[in-house]
mmCIF file of C-alpha atoms in Angstrom:
data_model
loop_
_atom_site.group_PDB
_atom_site.id
_atom_site.type_symbol
_atom_site.label_atom_id
_atom_site.label_comp_id
_atom_site.label_asym_id
_atom_site.label_seq_id
_atom_site.Cartn_x
_atom_site.Cartn_y
_atom_site.Cartn_z
ATOM 1 C CA MET A 1191 -34.412 -6.423 -4.660
ATOM 2 C CA LYS A 1192 -30.902 -7.773 -4.097
ATOM 3 C CA LYS A 1193 -29.261 -4.289 -4.605
ATOM 4 C CA ILE A 1194 -31.829 -2.950 -1.909
ATOM 5 C CA ILE A 1195 -30.763 -5.508 0.382
ATOM 6 C CA SER A 1196 -27.195 -4.858 -0.204
ATOM 7 C CA ILE A 1197 -27.757 -1.072 0.644
ATOM 8 C CA VAL A 1198 -29.731 -1.799 3.672
ATOM 9 C CA PHE A 1199 -26.739 -3.850 4.964
ATOM 10 C CA PHE A 1200 -24.353 -1.106 4.100
ATOM 11 C CA LEU A 1201 -26.284 1.510 5.648
ATOM 12 C CA ILE A 1202 -26.603 -0.416 8.796
ATOM 13 C CA PHE A 1203 -22.881 -1.161 8.840
ATOM 14 C CA VAL A 1204 -21.968 2.657 8.343
ATOM 15 C CA THR A 1205 -24.720 3.606 10.872
ATOM 16 C CA TYR A 1206 -23.124 1.381 13.506
ATOM 17 C CA SER A 1207 -19.566 2.858 12.742
ATOM 18 C CA VAL A 1208 -20.703 6.465 12.959
ATOM 19 C CA SER A 1209 -22.699 5.935 15.906
ATOM 20 C CA PHE A 1210 -19.947 4.306 17.967
ATOM 21 C CA ALA A 1211 -17.254 6.703 16.489
ATOM 22 C CA ASP A 1212 -19.525 9.830 17.509
ATOM 23 C CA SER A 1213 -19.093 8.951 21.003
ATOM 24 C CA LEU A 1214 -15.481 9.753 20.921
ATOM 25 C CA ASN A 1215 -16.452 13.463 21.492
ATOM 26 C CA LEU A 1216 -13.383 14.795 19.873
ATOM 27 C CA SER A 1217 -12.726 18.740 20.506
ATOM 28 C CA CYS A 1218 -10.623 19.252 17.040
ATOM 29 C CA LYS A 1219 -12.180 20.825 14.131
ATOM 30 C CA SER A 1220 -11.224 17.680 11.820
ATOM 31 C CA ALA A 1221 -9.788 14.172 12.420
ATOM 32 C CA ILE A 1222 -9.275 11.132 10.497
ATOM 33 C CA LEU A 1223 -8.179 7.365 11.495
ATOM 34 C CA ILE A 1224 -6.707 5.004 8.687
ATOM 35 C CA ASP A 1225 -5.333 1.562 8.727
ATOM 36 C CA ALA A 1226 -1.725 2.479 7.794
ATOM 37 C CA ASN A 1227 -1.312 -0.789 5.479
ATOM 38 C CA THR A 1228 -4.154 -0.488 3.309
ATOM 39 C CA GLY A 1229 -5.502 3.061 3.676
ATOM 40 C CA GLN A 1230 -8.884 2.135 4.922
ATOM 41 C CA VAL A 1231 -10.676 4.738 6.830
ATOM 42 C CA LEU A 1232 -11.713 3.802 10.385
ATOM 43 C CA TYR A 1233 -13.048 7.036 11.569
ATOM 44 C CA GLU A 1234 -13.455 10.613 10.088
ATOM 45 C CA LYS A 1235 -14.896 13.792 11.487
ATOM 46 C CA ASN A 1236 -14.696 16.582 8.780
ATOM 47 C CA PRO A 1237 -12.000 14.834 6.743
ATOM 48 C CA HIS A 1238 -12.056 16.882 3.586
ATOM 49 C CA LEU A 1239 -12.269 20.603 5.412
ATOM 50 C CA LYS A 1240 -9.466 22.897 4.261
ATOM 51 C CA LEU A 1241 -7.381 23.768 7.285
ATOM 52 C CA HIS A 1242 -3.877 25.319 7.921
ATOM 53 C CA PRO A 1243 -1.633 22.330 8.628
ATOM 54 C CA ALA A 1244 1.237 24.331 10.261
ATOM 55 C CA SER A 1245 4.147 22.252 10.715
ATOM 56 C CA THR A 1246 2.487 18.847 9.706
ATOM 57 C CA THR A 1247 3.446 20.493 6.193
ATOM 58 C CA LYS A 1248 7.198 19.286 7.063
ATOM 59 C CA ILE A 1249 5.853 15.606 6.534
ATOM 60 C CA MET A 1250 6.001 16.356 2.611
ATOM 61 C CA THR A 1251 8.891 18.597 2.841
ATOM 62 C CA GLY A 1252 10.981 15.317 4.673
ATOM 63 C CA ILE A 1253 9.867 12.924 2.261
ATOM 64 C CA LEU A 1254 10.953 14.805 -0.799
ATOM 65 C CA ALA A 1255 14.200 15.723 0.623
ATOM 66 C CA ILE A 1256 14.945 11.804 1.370
ATOM 67 C CA GLU A 1257 13.751 10.954 -2.247
ATOM 68 C CA HIS A 1258 15.497 13.862 -4.067
ATOM 69 C CA GLY A 1259 18.504 14.402 -2.023
ATOM 70 C CA ASN A 1260 21.640 12.193 -0.809
ATOM 71 C CA MET A 1261 21.931 12.286 3.041
ATOM 72 C CA ASN A 1262 25.691 12.739 2.776
ATOM 73 C CA ASP A 1263 25.275 15.986 0.857
ATOM 74 C CA ILE A 1264 26.792 19.184 2.254
ATOM 75 C CA VAL A 1265 24.255 22.021 2.217
ATOM 76 C CA THR A 1266 25.379 25.637 2.317
ATOM 77 C CA VAL A 1267 22.957 27.845 3.991
ATOM 78 C CA ASP A 1268 22.243 31.063 2.345
ATOM 79 C CA GLU A 1269 21.419 34.792 3.789
ATOM 80 C CA GLU A 1270 17.860 34.465 2.709
ATOM 81 C CA THR A 1271 17.113 31.425 4.407
ATOM 82 C CA VAL A 1272 18.386 32.983 7.646
ATOM 83 C CA TYR A 1273 16.836 36.392 7.320
ATOM 84 C CA LEU A 1274 13.384 35.056 6.136
ATOM 85 C CA THR A 1275 13.037 32.435 8.863
ATOM 86 C CA GLU A 1276 10.341 33.039 11.684
ATOM 87 C CA GLY A 1277 9.058 30.846 14.423
ATOM 88 C CA SER A 1278 10.910 27.555 15.384
ATOM 89 C CA HIS A 1279 14.420 27.458 14.091
ATOM 90 C CA ILE A 1280 18.063 26.097 14.930
ATOM 91 C CA ALA A 1281 19.706 29.300 14.386
ATOM 92 C CA LEU A 1282 21.577 28.810 11.208
ATOM 93 C CA GLU A 1283 24.067 31.212 10.041
ATOM 94 C CA PRO A 1284 24.834 32.350 6.544
ATOM 95 C CA GLU A 1285 27.369 30.239 4.755
ATOM 96 C CA GLU A 1286 27.286 27.595 7.504
ATOM 97 C CA GLN A 1287 27.604 24.139 5.989
ATOM 98 C CA LEU A 1288 25.600 20.988 7.197
ATOM 99 C CA PRO A 1289 24.998 17.469 5.873
ATOM 100 C CA LEU A 1290 21.513 17.126 4.534
ATOM 101 C CA GLU A 1291 20.899 14.158 7.111
ATOM 102 C CA ASP A 1292 21.538 16.941 9.921
ATOM 103 C CA LEU A 1293 19.029 19.409 8.270
ATOM 104 C CA LEU A 1294 16.385 16.580 7.981
ATOM 105 C CA HIS A 1295 16.659 15.671 11.498
ATOM 106 C CA ALA A 1296 16.066 19.478 12.501
ATOM 107 C CA LEU A 1297 13.244 19.676 10.188
ATOM 108 C CA LEU A 1298 11.563 16.267 11.491
ATOM 109 C CA ILE A 1299 12.428 16.477 15.333
ATOM 110 C CA GLU A 1300 13.006 20.143 16.102
ATOM 111 C CA SER A 1301 10.608 21.190 13.418
ATOM 112 C CA ALA A 1302 13.005 24.079 12.305
ATOM 113 C CA ASN A 1303 11.705 26.491 10.022
ATOM 114 C CA ASP A 1304 15.324 27.557 8.811
ATOM 115 C CA SER A 1305 16.230 23.958 7.988
ATOM 116 C CA ALA A 1306 12.903 23.596 5.757
ATOM 117 C CA PHE A 1307 13.960 26.924 3.950
ATOM 118 C CA ALA A 1308 17.590 25.233 3.348
ATOM 119 C CA ILE A 1309 16.196 21.972 2.311
ATOM 120 C CA ALA A 1310 13.935 23.461 -0.174
ATOM 121 C CA LYS A 1311 16.528 25.458 -1.699
ATOM 122 C CA TYR A 1312 18.979 22.724 -1.875
ATOM 123 C CA ILE A 1313 16.405 20.488 -3.650
ATOM 124 C CA SER A 1314 14.904 22.916 -6.037
ATOM 125 C CA GLY A 1315 16.735 25.918 -6.177
ATOM 126 C CA SER A 1316 13.806 28.015 -4.451
ATOM 127 C CA THR A 1317 10.935 27.864 -2.310
ATOM 128 C CA ASP A 1318 8.878 28.651 -5.205
ATOM 129 C CA GLU A 1319 9.715 25.581 -7.220
ATOM 130 C CA PHE A 1320 9.995 23.387 -4.142
ATOM 131 C CA ALA A 1321 6.318 24.132 -3.542
ATOM 132 C CA LYS A 1322 5.734 22.918 -7.245
ATOM 133 C CA LEU A 1323 7.091 19.718 -6.287
ATOM 134 C CA MET A 1324 5.167 19.323 -3.039
ATOM 135 C CA ASN A 1325 1.842 20.042 -4.716
ATOM 136 C CA ASN A 1326 2.940 17.454 -7.494
ATOM 137 C CA LYS A 1327 3.466 14.852 -5.143
ATOM 138 C CA ALA A 1328 0.539 15.413 -3.109
ATOM 139 C CA LYS A 1329 -1.838 15.168 -6.428
ATOM 140 C CA GLU A 1330 0.304 12.043 -7.159
ATOM 141 C CA LEU A 1331 -0.648 10.428 -3.508
ATOM 142 C CA GLY A 1332 -4.252 11.218 -4.201
ATOM 143 C CA ALA A 1333 -4.720 14.534 -2.129
ATOM 144 C CA LEU A 1334 -7.698 16.079 -3.215
ATOM 145 C CA ASN A 1335 -7.674 19.469 -1.503
ATOM 146 C CA THR A 1336 -4.178 20.524 -0.819
ATOM 147 C CA ASN A 1337 -2.107 23.519 -1.803
ATOM 148 C CA PHE A 1338 1.335 24.137 -0.532
ATOM 149 C CA VAL A 1339 3.096 27.496 -0.904
ATOM 150 C CA ASN A 1340 6.027 26.982 1.303
ATOM 151 C CA PRO A 1341 8.209 24.105 3.086
ATOM 152 C CA ASN A 1342 7.338 24.777 6.634
ATOM 153 C CA GLY A 1343 3.931 25.376 7.193
ATOM 154 C CA LEU A 1344 3.856 28.945 8.379
ATOM 155 C CA THR A 1345 0.346 30.833 8.031
ATOM 156 C CA ASN A 1346 -0.498 31.579 4.198
ATOM 157 C CA GLU A 1347 -4.245 32.176 3.153
ATOM 158 C CA ASN A 1348 -3.239 29.609 0.166
ATOM 159 C CA HIS A 1349 -1.196 27.377 1.986
ATOM 160 C CA LEU A 1350 -3.881 24.626 3.020
ATOM 161 C CA THR A 1351 -4.861 20.740 3.414
ATOM 162 C CA THR A 1352 -7.143 18.300 5.163
ATOM 163 C CA ALA A 1353 -6.964 15.591 7.644
ATOM 164 C CA TYR A 1354 -7.706 12.874 4.555
ATOM 165 C CA ASP A 1355 -4.820 14.800 2.490
ATOM 166 C CA LEU A 1356 -2.463 14.511 5.394
ATOM 167 C CA SER A 1357 -2.971 10.691 6.252
ATOM 168 C CA LEU A 1358 -2.276 9.934 2.487
ATOM 169 C CA MET A 1359 1.089 11.860 2.940
ATOM 170 C CA ALA A 1360 1.974 10.221 6.492
ATOM 171 C CA LYS A 1361 0.982 6.590 5.092
ATOM 172 C CA TYR A 1362 3.443 7.288 2.182
ATOM 173 C CA ALA A 1363 6.303 8.763 4.443
ATOM 174 C CA MET A 1364 5.903 6.056 7.046
ATOM 175 C CA GLU A 1365 6.788 3.461 4.307
ATOM 176 C CA ASN A 1366 10.235 4.874 3.934
ATOM 177 C CA GLU A 1367 12.695 3.608 6.254
ATOM 178 C CA THR A 1368 14.635 6.626 6.504
ATOM 179 C CA PHE A 1369 11.681 8.858 7.500
ATOM 180 C CA ARG A 1370 10.181 6.334 9.792
ATOM 181 C CA GLU A 1371 13.556 6.046 11.841
ATOM 182 C CA ILE A 1372 14.179 9.987 12.021
ATOM 183 C CA VAL A 1373 10.298 10.493 13.623
ATOM 184 C CA SER A 1374 10.409 7.696 16.069
ATOM 185 C CA ASN A 1375 13.189 9.298 17.829
ATOM 186 C CA TYR A 1376 12.591 12.484 19.918
ATOM 187 C CA THR A 1377 16.373 13.486 20.613
ATOM 188 C CA TYR A 1378 19.003 14.380 18.116
ATOM 189 C CA THR A 1379 22.656 15.905 18.112
ATOM 190 C CA ILE A 1380 23.805 17.975 15.274
ATOM 191 C CA PRO A 1381 27.859 18.198 15.603
ATOM 192 C CA VAL A 1382 29.954 21.320 15.373
ATOM 193 C CA THR A 1383 30.106 23.010 12.022
ATOM 194 C CA ASN A 1384 32.024 25.450 10.264
ATOM 195 C CA LYS A 1385 30.046 28.322 11.922
ATOM 196 C CA LYS A 1386 29.140 26.784 15.473
ATOM 197 C CA ASP A 1387 31.589 25.691 17.791
ATOM 198 C CA GLU A 1388 29.040 23.975 20.169
ATOM 199 C CA GLU A 1389 26.513 20.972 19.402
ATOM 200 C CA ARG A 1390 23.024 21.427 18.955
ATOM 201 C CA TYR A 1391 20.589 19.336 20.962
ATOM 202 C CA LEU A 1392 17.344 18.688 19.353
ATOM 203 C CA LYS A 1393 14.195 17.646 21.080
ATOM 204 C CA SER A 1394 11.009 16.864 19.455
ATOM 205 C CA SER A 1395 7.596 18.235 20.562
ATOM 206 C CA ASN A 1396 5.706 15.260 19.824
ATOM 207 C CA LYS A 1397 5.150 14.192 23.539
ATOM 208 C CA LEU A 1398 3.268 11.137 22.470
ATOM 209 C CA LEU A 1399 6.873 9.668 22.282
ATOM 210 C CA TYR A 1400 8.086 10.440 25.692
ATOM 211 C CA SER A 1401 5.819 12.434 28.113
ATOM 212 C CA ASN A 1402 4.781 11.829 31.674
ATOM 213 C CA GLU A 1403 2.502 14.688 31.591
ATOM 214 C CA THR A 1404 -1.024 13.772 32.426
ATOM 215 C CA ILE A 1405 -4.159 14.150 30.216
ATOM 216 C CA ASN A 1406 -7.699 13.318 30.822
ATOM 217 C CA VAL A 1407 -9.274 10.691 28.346
ATOM 218 C CA ASP A 1408 -12.771 9.800 28.724
ATOM 219 C CA GLY A 1409 -12.492 10.696 32.440
ATOM 220 C CA GLU A 1410 -9.211 8.574 32.995
ATOM 221 C CA ILE A 1411 -6.073 10.499 33.702
ATOM 222 C CA VAL A 1412 -3.135 9.084 31.806
ATOM 223 C CA PRO A 1413 0.202 9.916 30.489
ATOM 224 C CA ILE A 1414 0.594 11.498 27.202
ATOM 225 C CA LYS A 1415 3.233 9.048 26.104
ATOM 226 C CA TYR A 1416 1.118 6.464 24.168
ATOM 227 C CA ASP A 1417 1.904 2.797 24.045
ATOM 228 C CA GLY A 1418 2.970 1.594 20.586
ATOM 229 C CA ILE A 1419 3.652 5.311 19.279
ATOM 230 C CA THR A 1420 6.099 5.187 15.877
ATOM 231 C CA GLY A 1421 5.846 9.178 15.109
ATOM 232 C CA ILE A 1422 5.417 11.519 13.682
ATOM 233 C CA LYS A 1423 4.526 15.444 13.326
ATOM 234 C CA THR A 1424 3.235 18.025 15.442
ATOM 235 C CA GLY A 1425 2.352 21.587 14.236
ATOM 236 C CA TYR A 1426 1.313 24.787 15.779
ATOM 237 C CA THR A 1427 0.347 28.485 14.454
ATOM 238 C CA GLN A 1428 -2.241 30.660 15.727
ATOM 239 C CA ALA A 1429 -4.241 30.170 12.525
ATOM 240 C CA ALA A 1430 -3.895 26.508 12.522
ATOM 241 C CA GLN A 1431 -3.800 26.198 16.290
ATOM 242 C CA ASN A 1432 -2.575 22.631 17.592
ATOM 243 C CA CYS A 1433 -2.377 20.015 14.990
ATOM 244 C CA LEU A 1434 -0.792 16.451 15.314
ATOM 245 C CA VAL A 1435 -0.294 13.282 12.903
ATOM 246 C CA ALA A 1436 0.733 10.130 14.844
ATOM 247 C CA SER A 1437 1.415 6.620 13.880
ATOM 248 C CA ALA A 1438 1.066 3.612 16.354
ATOM 249 C CA LYS A 1439 1.817 -0.006 16.198
ATOM 250 C CA ARG A 1440 0.588 -3.128 18.149
ATOM 251 C CA GLY A 1441 0.967 -6.607 17.062
ATOM 252 C CA ASN A 1442 0.023 -6.331 13.620
ATOM 253 C CA GLN A 1443 -2.128 -3.556 13.858
ATOM 254 C CA ASN A 1444 -0.618 -0.201 12.466
ATOM 255 C CA LEU A 1445 -2.668 2.955 12.463
ATOM 256 C CA ILE A 1446 -2.374 6.406 11.393
ATOM 257 C CA ALA A 1447 -4.180 9.391 12.755
ATOM 258 C CA VAL A 1448 -4.689 12.928 12.155
ATOM 259 C CA VAL A 1449 -6.053 15.767 14.347
ATOM 260 C CA LEU A 1450 -6.323 19.253 13.134
ATOM 261 C CA LYS A 1451 -7.198 22.641 14.764
ATOM 262 C CA VAL A 1452 -7.581 22.021 18.727
ATOM 263 C CA ASN A 1453 -6.441 23.907 21.690
ATOM 264 C CA GLY A 1454 -3.756 22.870 24.352
ATOM 265 C CA LYS A 1455 -3.498 19.333 25.535
ATOM 266 C CA GLU A 1456 -6.814 18.241 24.205
ATOM 267 C CA ILE A 1457 -4.724 17.523 21.066
ATOM 268 C CA TYR A 1458 -3.143 14.417 22.825
ATOM 269 C CA SER A 1459 -6.390 13.556 24.433
ATOM 270 C CA ASP A 1460 -8.115 13.485 20.980
ATOM 271 C CA MET A 1461 -5.335 11.726 19.726
ATOM 272 C CA HIS A 1462 -5.448 8.906 22.400
ATOM 273 C CA LYS A 1463 -9.202 8.519 21.696
ATOM 274 C CA LEU A 1464 -8.780 7.905 18.027
ATOM 275 C CA LEU A 1465 -5.975 5.542 18.578
ATOM 276 C CA ASN A 1466 -7.860 3.775 21.456
ATOM 277 C CA TYR A 1467 -11.008 3.341 19.048
ATOM 278 C CA GLY A 1468 -8.623 1.861 16.265
ATOM 279 C CA PHE A 1469 -6.939 -0.650 18.546
ATOM 280 C CA ASP A 1470 -10.153 -1.524 20.802
ATOM 281 C CA ASN A 1471 -12.753 -2.010 17.764
ATOM 282 C CA PHE A 1472 -10.736 -3.411 14.956
ATOM 283 C CA ASP A 1473 -8.661 -6.472 14.204
ATOM 284 C CA THR A 1474 -5.863 -6.823 11.476
ATOM 285 C CA ILE A 1475 -6.189 -9.900 9.517
ATOM 286 C CA ASP A 1476 -4.443 -11.470 6.480
ATOM 287 C CA ILE A 1477 -7.206 -11.931 4.262
ATOM 288 C CA ALA A 1478 -5.022 -12.971 1.319
ATOM 289 C CA VAL A 1479 -1.589 -14.684 1.722
ATOM 290 C CA LYS A 1480 1.110 -14.463 -0.921
ATOM 291 C CA ASN A 1481 1.095 -17.410 -3.357
ATOM 292 C CA GLU A 1482 -2.009 -18.681 -1.901
ATOM 293 C CA PHE A 1483 -3.748 -20.737 -4.757
ATOM 294 C CA VAL A 1484 -6.688 -19.052 -6.213
ATOM 295 C CA ASP A 1485 -7.972 -21.245 -9.496
ATOM 296 C CA ASN A 1486 -6.662 -23.235 -12.415
ATOM 297 C CA LEU A 1487 -7.227 -20.779 -15.353
ATOM 298 C CA GLU A 1488 -7.982 -21.624 -18.818
ATOM 299 C CA ILE A 1489 -5.559 -19.835 -21.503
ATOM 300 C CA LYS A 1490 -6.628 -19.453 -24.999
ATOM 301 C CA ASN A 1491 -3.745 -20.342 -27.703
ATOM 302 C CA GLY A 1492 -1.411 -21.397 -25.277
ATOM 303 C CA GLU A 1493 1.214 -24.360 -25.428
ATOM 304 C CA ILE A 1494 -0.107 -25.011 -22.155
ATOM 305 C CA PRO A 1495 -3.856 -24.815 -21.889
ATOM 306 C CA ILE A 1496 -4.295 -24.032 -17.796
ATOM 307 C CA ILE A 1497 -1.988 -22.411 -15.487
ATOM 308 C CA ALA A 1498 -2.453 -21.889 -11.814
ATOM 309 C CA GLY A 1499 -3.596 -18.325 -10.567
ATOM 310 C CA ILE A 1500 -1.971 -17.321 -7.399
ATOM 311 C CA VAL A 1501 -2.457 -14.332 -4.920
ATOM 312 C CA LYS A 1502 0.448 -11.674 -5.876
ATOM 313 C CA LYS A 1503 1.190 -10.508 -2.066
ATOM 314 C CA ASP A 1504 -0.051 -10.739 1.402
ATOM 315 C CA LEU A 1505 -3.264 -8.463 2.299
ATOM 316 C CA PRO A 1506 -3.930 -7.298 5.848
ATOM 317 C CA ILE A 1507 -7.106 -5.647 6.307
ATOM 318 C CA SER A 1508 -8.869 -3.951 9.378
ATOM 319 C CA ILE A 1509 -12.218 -5.046 10.047
ATOM 320 C CA PRO A 1510 -14.628 -4.778 13.506
ATOM 321 C CA LYS A 1511 -13.577 -7.449 15.774
ATOM 322 C CA ASP A 1512 -15.436 -10.792 15.341
ATOM 323 C CA SER A 1513 -16.831 -9.997 11.869
ATOM 324 C CA ILE A 1514 -14.476 -12.214 9.876
ATOM 325 C CA ASN A 1515 -17.373 -14.571 8.989
ATOM 326 C CA LYS A 1516 -18.989 -11.492 7.412
ATOM 327 C CA VAL A 1517 -16.177 -10.900 4.821
ATOM 328 C CA THR A 1518 -17.001 -12.048 1.272
ATOM 329 C CA GLU A 1519 -14.842 -12.065 -2.005
ATOM 330 C CA LYS A 1520 -15.395 -11.706 -5.455
ATOM 331 C CA VAL A 1521 -12.891 -13.080 -8.234
ATOM 332 C CA MET A 1522 -12.845 -10.775 -11.155
ATOM 333 C CA LEU A 1523 -10.520 -12.004 -14.069
ATOM 334 C CA ASP A 1524 -9.327 -10.521 -17.240
ATOM 335 C CA ASP A 1525 -12.143 -10.530 -20.334
ATOM 336 C CA GLU A 1526 -9.987 -13.215 -22.041
ATOM 337 C CA LEU A 1527 -6.811 -14.671 -20.626
ATOM 338 C CA LYS A 1528 -4.885 -15.661 -24.183
ATOM 339 C CA ALA A 1529 -1.258 -16.414 -24.708
ATOM 340 C CA PRO A 1530 1.513 -15.177 -24.366
ATOM 341 C CA ILE A 1531 1.470 -15.053 -20.612
ATOM 342 C CA GLU A 1532 4.437 -13.802 -18.371
ATOM 343 C CA ASN A 1533 5.310 -15.457 -15.179
ATOM 344 C CA GLY A 1534 3.865 -12.879 -12.597
ATOM 345 C CA GLN A 1535 1.360 -11.270 -14.906
ATOM 346 C CA THR A 1536 -1.558 -10.054 -13.345
ATOM 347 C CA LEU A 1537 -4.757 -12.084 -14.509
ATOM 348 C CA GLY A 1538 -7.354 -10.640 -12.444
ATOM 349 C CA LYS A 1539 -8.245 -9.436 -9.074
ATOM 350 C CA ILE A 1540 -9.743 -10.387 -5.714
ATOM 351 C CA LYS A 1541 -11.920 -8.017 -4.245
ATOM 352 C CA TYR A 1542 -13.017 -8.538 -0.661
ATOM 353 C CA TYR A 1543 -16.203 -7.145 1.003
ATOM 354 C CA LEU A 1544 -17.840 -6.429 4.336
ATOM 355 C CA GLU A 1545 -21.179 -5.909 4.343
ATOM 356 C CA ASP A 1546 -21.145 -4.672 0.788
ATOM 357 C CA GLN A 1547 -18.424 -2.419 1.516
ATOM 358 C CA LEU A 1548 -15.006 -3.015 -0.022
ATOM 359 C CA VAL A 1549 -12.095 -3.485 2.138
ATOM 360 C CA GLY A 1550 -9.533 -4.572 0.329
ATOM 361 C CA GLU A 1551 -8.231 -6.077 -3.231
ATOM 362 C CA VAL A 1552 -5.379 -8.239 -4.529
ATOM 363 C CA ASP A 1553 -3.992 -9.100 -7.701
ATOM 364 C CA ILE A 1554 -4.358 -12.664 -9.057
ATOM 365 C CA VAL A 1555 -0.732 -13.568 -11.086
ATOM 366 C CA SER A 1556 0.541 -16.216 -13.265
ATOM 367 C CA THR A 1557 2.767 -18.960 -12.188
ATOM 368 C CA LEU A 1558 4.443 -19.621 -15.391
ATOM 369 C CA ASP A 1559 5.456 -18.503 -18.880
ATOM 370 C CA VAL A 1560 3.098 -19.289 -21.501
ATOM 371 C CA ASP A 1561 3.913 -19.073 -25.294
ATOM 372 C CA THR A 1562 1.435 -18.841 -28.177
ATOM 373 C CA ILE A 1563 0.817 -22.017 -30.149
ATOM 374 C CA SER A 1564 3.144 -21.401 -33.185
ATOM 375 C CA SER A 1565 1.133 -21.692 -36.490
ATOM 376 C CA PRO A 1566 2.682 -24.576 -38.882
ATOM 377 C CA THR A 1567 4.546 -23.126 -42.296
ATOM 378 C CA ILE A 1568 3.586 -24.119 -45.615
ATOM 379 C CA PHE A 1569 6.240 -26.397 -45.765
ATOM 380 C CA GLU A 1570 5.363 -27.857 -42.408
ATOM 381 C CA LYS A 1571 2.023 -28.078 -43.682
ATOM 382 C CA ILE A 1572 2.672 -30.093 -47.020
ATOM 383 C CA LEU A 1573 4.903 -32.311 -44.689
ATOM 384 C CA ASN A 1574 2.171 -33.112 -42.435
ATOM 385 C CA LYS A 1575 0.044 -33.807 -45.173
ATOM 386 C CA TRP A 1576 2.495 -36.218 -46.888
ATOM 387 C CA TYR A 1577 3.033 -37.681 -43.527
ATOM 388 C CA LEU A 1578 -0.646 -38.335 -42.862
ATOM 389 C CA LEU A 1579 -0.930 -40.061 -46.509
ATOM 390 C CA LEU A 1580 2.102 -42.256 -45.580
ATOM 391 C CA ILE A 1581 0.719 -43.253 -42.356
ATOM 392 C CA GLY A 1582 -2.553 -44.048 -43.982
ATOM 393 C CA PHE A 1583 -0.891 -46.202 -46.628
ATOM 394 C CA PHE A 1584 1.106 -48.230 -44.063
ATOM 395 C CA ILE A 1585 -2.161 -48.845 -42.400
ATOM 396 C CA ILE A 1586 -3.859 -50.110 -45.512
ATOM 397 C CA VAL A 1587 -0.740 -52.109 -46.279
ATOM 398 C CA ARG A 1588 -0.607 -53.696 -42.750
ATOM 399 C CA ALA A 1589 -4.431 -54.283 -42.772
ATOM 400 C CA ILE A 1590 -3.807 -56.366 -46.125
ATOM 401 C CA VAL A 1591 -1.144 -58.315 -44.852
ATOM 402 C CA VAL A 1592 -2.889 -59.114 -41.522
ATOM 403 C CA ILE A 1593 -6.027 -59.991 -43.664
ATOM 404 C CA LYS A 1594 -3.895 -62.520 -46.004
ATOM 405 C CA GLN A 1595 -1.927 -64.024 -42.811
ATOM 406 C CA LYS A 1596 -5.355 -64.726 -41.279
ATOM 407 C CA LYS A 1597 -6.509 -66.752 -44.497
ATOM 408 C CA LYS A 1598 -3.271 -68.679 -44.572
ATOM 409 C CA ARG A 1599 -3.738 -69.774 -40.647
ATOM 410 C CA LYS A 1600 -7.231 -70.838 -41.590
ATOM 411 C CA HIS A 1601 -6.241 -73.089 -44.476
ATOM 412 C CA ARG A 1602 -3.474 -74.552 -42.111
ATOM 413 C CA ARG A 1603 -5.542 -74.973 -39.145
ATOM 414 C CA LYS A 1604 -7.112 -78.511 -38.490
ATOM 415 C CA ILE A 1605 -10.188 -78.755 -36.449
ATOM 416 C CA TYR A 1606 -10.563 -81.841 -34.294
ATOM 417 C CA ARG A 1607 -13.802 -82.599 -32.802
ATOM 418 C CA VAL A 1608 -13.797 -85.345 -30.071
ATOM 419 C CA PRO A 1609 -16.766 -87.501 -29.261
ATOM 420 C CA SER A 1610 -18.205 -86.733 -26.350
ATOM 421 C CA SER A 1611 -17.497 -90.615 -24.717
ATOM 422 C CA TYR A 1612 -13.730 -89.388 -24.882
ATOM 423 C CA ARG A 1613 -13.911 -86.379 -23.113
#
């Protein structure tokens, strides 16, 4: 009966969320909105549909360049990079030399396909090997339906991903300070090189960052530029149509949204609707605070029998507005807490639920080192026995002495009884 009631509550919550979100009337083929801190899904439309990602692919290329490269390294462009490049580019030339940092800005701001090739070859030696690195990283991040075959997103029937998978990649990438700083800018200047005697001025196609062009959002005409936008990447090919991955922050709310396969400016209208939905209907709260006391926990075979368990880190979660009182928690400890225990060791978890839906979890950790009670050696056991016998002997002797002293005092004591008339 209890399980049935829980399912009913869960269905009510899901039905509410879906029915409300359905009113967004998005034009895109696929979309998702997540909390950038926790990865919670706040809205979805065909999130696992495999589609061409176009240049949103470069999110993965960019983060791999940062993790596997050195920003100050000088990359030499080869002939194949130049001659195989199609679409957007920064006119790289054979034997041209640029710092990786400049190529990375060209990749993420100008969306340069020749820069993507140059980075891939610098990191892995070939685009094929780099694609393997991309796919391994995608799986590591939890991607379910992604297969990359190139570093730039040019159309290939086997180069596919999903809105859900892209949201995971974007969340991970935006946790990197270098990546985050680059995609928050919409201009950049590449200095002269050994092959170019003029500077190259780059400008992002992510109009959410800067454009005063207008769009229609639910009947209201507003600028494309979005309040609180922090990045990250656009994409377009004929097969993919317009694609956009965006992040935005207001107060303590941090959102990531993905929109795939839509025509024209509707890409920005859909993105506004998604982000508005997140900011208007959800609150971000710290459901758990780092070092918050949880409970005193019994430790078996420990020199210290009880230690305090505390919350490992802050845990912000997104929940529908005015629903904080509906959040419940479940403390789950390891089966047997037994010494030795290290300071900071995980002892269990706290899971937080909203209407029976898991919305976040955090580790419970130890505040102390606890050593195991050491077993006495044979010699110590013998000493302990003799010690007990000796203590017992002294107790007996002392008792005999006390008894004798009492008897002596009794014999010496004289009792005087005074008649009542003298009292």
